[in-house]
């Protein structure tokens, strides 16, 4: 089973940038799809970016399109979420997840989760 460790959250002013990292371990993680989710206080966890761990396929939700991108360091088994032009409404705990169905927003279908990292965007 894949194990995921996130890092890179923090406090940033509106318009700023942050890069989150998700380091994966486990012998099967390369066969899985992945997703970056976020959960704001009082809201459900939402999928913002879906990706394949092996590279080549990425989908982003409309609210972050043109601002959030994925990159990978396959040698380090790490996926990065580059977040630019951040807005206060991007404030949330961000989670990395691994599953077997590409792009599903159903959290119960992901079988590995990171611990989450807080992103706070001030206005």
C-alpha atoms as one frame of an Amber mdcrd trajectory, in Angstrom:
protein
   0.000   0.000   0.000   1.202   3.473  -0.811   2.214   5.832   1.962   2.050
   9.551   1.310   3.759  12.438   3.102   2.903  16.046   2.246   4.825  19.211
   2.929   5.026  22.806   1.784   1.961  24.502   3.188   2.014  27.845   4.920
   0.717  31.398   5.047   0.858  33.539   1.933  -0.690  36.783   0.780  -3.261
  36.837  -1.998  -1.537  36.693  -5.353   1.358  34.718  -3.966   2.543  31.190
  -4.660   3.214  27.982  -2.790   4.468  24.588  -3.836   3.223  21.490  -2.071
   5.040  18.187  -2.163   3.697  14.655  -1.880   6.315  11.965  -1.363   5.098
   8.446  -1.966   6.508   5.111  -0.884   5.294   1.555  -1.259   5.871  -1.020
  -3.974   2.514  -0.573  -5.714   2.081   3.204  -5.715   3.173   3.604  -9.325
   0.180   1.624 -10.475  -2.239   4.011  -8.847  -3.811   7.271  -9.811  -3.520
  10.283  -7.559  -5.333  13.369  -6.513  -4.799  16.596  -4.648  -7.793  17.389
  -2.480  -8.557  20.294  -0.223 -10.928  20.807   2.659 -11.924  24.201   3.966
 -13.552  24.616   7.387 -17.164  23.504   7.291 -16.906  22.180   3.753 -16.522
  18.787   2.183 -13.216  17.563   0.874 -12.978  18.392  -2.817 -10.778  17.132
  -5.604  -8.807  19.934  -7.222  -6.256  18.068  -9.322  -6.275  14.484 -10.589
  -3.108  12.942 -11.963  -1.383   9.712 -12.839   1.636   8.887 -10.718   3.561
   7.737 -13.782   3.079  11.065 -15.520   1.378  12.383 -18.607  -2.195  12.905
 -17.485  -3.510  15.710 -15.326  -6.922  17.245 -14.801  -7.735  20.336 -12.763
 -11.018  21.655 -11.472 -12.295  24.862 -12.995 -11.701  26.953  -9.869  -7.934
  26.411 -10.049  -7.475  26.051 -13.796  -4.601  28.181 -15.052  -3.262  28.632
 -11.512  -2.431  25.133 -10.208  -0.113  22.731 -12.018   1.462  19.356 -11.343
   5.075  18.345 -11.734   6.917  15.189 -10.761  10.293  13.980  -9.617  10.069
  10.317 -10.450  13.509   9.607  -9.013  12.229  10.773  -5.617   8.711   9.388
  -6.051   7.362  12.871  -5.445   4.553  14.898  -6.998   4.439  18.656  -6.621
   1.438  20.962  -6.687   2.470  24.424  -7.803  -0.145  26.968  -6.750   0.089
  30.450  -8.243  -2.102  33.540  -7.995  -3.510  32.256  -4.736  -6.817  33.602
  -3.490  -8.301  33.691   0.020 -10.833  31.068  -1.109  -7.948  28.663  -1.687
  -7.450  28.520   2.083  -7.831  24.894   3.169  -6.033  21.797   4.331  -4.569
  20.136   1.257  -4.289  16.376   0.982  -2.554  14.065  -1.431  -4.258  10.751
  -2.159  -3.731   7.566  -4.165  -6.407   5.330  -5.644  -7.348   3.049  -8.509
  -9.889   5.196 -10.324  -8.699   8.246 -12.207 -10.347  11.525 -11.334 -13.030
  10.294  -8.983 -14.081  12.887  -6.382 -15.289  10.158  -4.008 -12.886  10.188
  -1.079 -13.876   6.674  -0.038 -12.416   5.299  -3.264  -8.877   6.430  -2.386
  -6.966   3.948  -0.270  -3.979   6.061   0.762  -3.925   9.594   2.150  -1.326
  11.981   3.364  -1.630  13.740   6.701  -2.620  17.058   5.113  -0.895  20.425
   5.023  -2.492  23.776   5.833  -2.563  26.515   3.214  -3.729  29.936   4.375
  -4.112  32.833   1.953  -4.571  36.274   3.498  -6.351  39.095   1.709
